[in-house]
mmCIF file of C-alpha atoms in Angstrom:
data_model
loop_
_atom_site.group_PDB
_atom_site.id
_atom_site.type_symbol
_atom_site.label_atom_id
_atom_site.label_comp_id
_atom_site.label_asym_id
_atom_site.label_seq_id
_atom_site.Cartn_x
_atom_site.Cartn_y
_atom_site.Cartn_z
ATOM 1 C CA MET A 278 267.890 80.700 123.569
ATOM 2 C CA ARG A 279 268.602 83.049 120.701
ATOM 3 C CA PHE A 280 272.270 82.115 120.574
ATOM 4 C CA GLY A 281 273.601 80.481 117.433
ATOM 5 C CA ILE A 282 276.720 78.454 116.802
ATOM 6 C CA ASN A 283 279.165 81.375 117.033
ATOM 7 C CA SER A 284 277.715 82.732 120.281
ATOM 8 C CA LEU A 285 277.563 79.311 121.936
ATOM 9 C CA SER A 286 281.120 78.455 120.923
ATOM 10 C CA GLY A 287 282.168 81.832 122.360
ATOM 11 C CA LEU A 288 280.453 80.971 125.651
ATOM 12 C CA VAL A 289 282.305 77.663 125.784
ATOM 13 C CA ARG A 290 285.637 79.364 125.158
ATOM 14 C CA ASN A 291 285.148 82.406 127.426
ATOM 15 C CA LYS A 292 282.987 81.153 130.311
ATOM 16 C CA LEU A 293 284.066 77.507 130.539
ATOM 17 C CA GLY A 294 287.647 78.084 129.429
ATOM 18 C CA THR A 295 287.439 75.067 127.113
ATOM 19 C CA ASP A 296 288.249 74.711 123.436
ATOM 20 C CA PRO A 297 284.904 74.221 121.652
ATOM 21 C CA MET A 298 286.728 72.390 118.835
ATOM 22 C CA ASN A 299 287.864 69.490 121.035
ATOM 23 C CA GLY A 300 285.009 67.203 119.891
ATOM 24 C CA ASP A 301 283.004 67.274 123.132
ATOM 25 C CA VAL A 302 279.242 67.826 123.053
ATOM 26 C CA PHE A 303 278.226 70.976 124.915
ATOM 27 C CA ILE A 304 274.681 71.105 126.286
ATOM 28 C CA PHE A 305 272.697 74.312 126.728
ATOM 29 C CA ILE A 306 269.243 74.305 128.351
ATOM 30 C CA GLY A 307 266.982 77.351 128.007
ATOM 31 C CA LYS A 308 265.724 79.468 130.888
ATOM 32 C CA ARG A 309 262.255 77.880 130.786
ATOM 33 C CA SER A 310 263.837 74.404 130.399
ATOM 34 C CA ASN A 311 261.709 73.641 127.350
ATOM 35 C CA GLN A 312 264.517 73.971 124.816
ATOM 36 C CA ILE A 313 267.900 72.286 124.560
ATOM 37 C CA ARG A 314 270.821 72.888 122.210
ATOM 38 C CA LEU A 315 273.748 70.564 121.665
ATOM 39 C CA LEU A 316 276.925 71.924 120.084
ATOM 40 C CA GLN A 317 279.782 69.777 118.750
ATOM 41 C CA TRP A 318 282.776 70.269 116.504
ATOM 42 C CA ASP A 319 282.791 67.321 114.096
ATOM 43 C CA GLY A 320 286.184 67.824 112.465
ATOM 44 C CA ASP A 321 285.385 70.298 109.719
ATOM 45 C CA GLY A 322 282.636 72.437 111.227
ATOM 46 C CA PHE A 323 280.195 72.836 114.075
ATOM 47 C CA ALA A 324 277.031 70.788 114.311
ATOM 48 C CA MET A 325 274.107 72.025 116.401
ATOM 49 C CA TYR A 326 271.073 70.015 117.451
ATOM 50 C CA ILE A 327 268.034 71.899 118.741
ATOM 51 C CA LYS A 328 264.997 70.364 120.426
ATOM 52 C CA LYS A 329 262.068 72.459 121.655
ATOM 53 C CA LEU A 330 259.327 70.749 123.614
ATOM 54 C CA GLU A 331 255.681 71.561 122.922
ATOM 55 C CA ARG A 332 254.788 70.488 126.460
ATOM 56 C CA GLY A 333 256.929 69.695 129.490
ATOM 57 C CA THR A 334 260.491 70.556 130.393
ATOM 58 C CA PHE A 335 263.976 69.103 130.303
ATOM 59 C CA GLU A 336 265.549 68.067 133.579
ATOM 60 C CA ARG A 337 268.595 70.016 134.651
ATOM 61 C CA PRO A 338 270.996 67.262 135.727
ATOM 62 C CA MET A 339 272.654 67.519 139.131
ATOM 63 C CA LEU A 340 276.334 67.249 138.236
ATOM 64 C CA THR A 341 279.227 66.281 140.470
ATOM 65 C CA GLY A 342 281.650 67.457 137.781
ATOM 66 C CA THR A 343 281.101 69.115 134.451
ATOM 67 C CA ALA A 344 280.158 66.110 132.333
ATOM 68 C CA ILE A 345 277.389 63.584 131.773
ATOM 69 C CA THR A 346 277.631 60.273 129.943
ATOM 70 C CA SER A 347 276.163 59.613 126.515
ATOM 71 C CA THR A 348 273.589 57.334 128.176
ATOM 72 C CA GLN A 349 272.514 60.146 130.511
ATOM 73 C CA LEU A 350 272.236 62.526 127.545
ATOM 74 C CA SER A 351 270.043 60.046 125.690
ATOM 75 C CA LEU A 352 267.786 59.650 128.739
ATOM 76 C CA LEU A 353 267.656 63.442 129.196
ATOM 77 C CA LEU A 354 266.480 63.919 125.595
ATOM 78 C CA GLN A 355 263.835 61.193 126.029
ATOM 79 C CA GLY A 356 262.419 62.815 129.162
ATOM 80 C CA VAL A 357 263.521 60.163 131.655
ATOM 81 C CA LYS A 358 264.129 61.488 135.171
ATOM 82 C CA LEU A 359 267.834 60.847 135.782
ATOM 83 C CA GLU A 360 267.473 60.558 139.565
ATOM 84 C CA SER A 361 265.089 57.616 139.207
ATOM 85 C CA VAL A 362 267.301 55.605 136.856
ATOM 86 C CA ARG A 363 268.810 52.494 138.401
ATOM 87 C CA TYR A 364 271.530 50.679 136.521
ATOM 88 C CA ARG A 365 271.703 46.904 136.718
ATOM 89 C CA THR A 366 274.974 45.195 137.573
ATOM 90 C CA ARG A 367 277.103 44.408 134.530
ATOM 91 C CA TYR A 368 280.406 42.610 134.021
ATOM 92 C CA ARG A 369 283.498 44.748 134.309
ATOM 93 C CA PRO A 370 286.968 43.334 133.739
ATOM 94 C CA LEU A 371 289.348 43.545 136.694
ATOM 95 C CA LYS A 372 291.895 46.347 136.576
ATOM 96 C CA ARG A 373 295.417 45.039 136.639
ATOM 97 C CA ALA A 374 298.122 46.986 138.390
#
């Protein structure tokens, strides 16, 4: 986890084939899973958030695609096991054709 903003944005562009300046948040978890880095373009520059745990590890989410929701990211940063989370039923408007 020695990579800085330039190296991480290069990884996004070269390995993922995605524009790092599209506003998405890109998540990088270290080899030992005790450090996480979030990279986002906020309109006029990159912002990077780093969190290193003194004890414990971050969960590596099992993804069906390439994205997680903002709620899942919040739970991941708080140390909640994503597999054990159960969402309660909420109102959703009907989709009209």
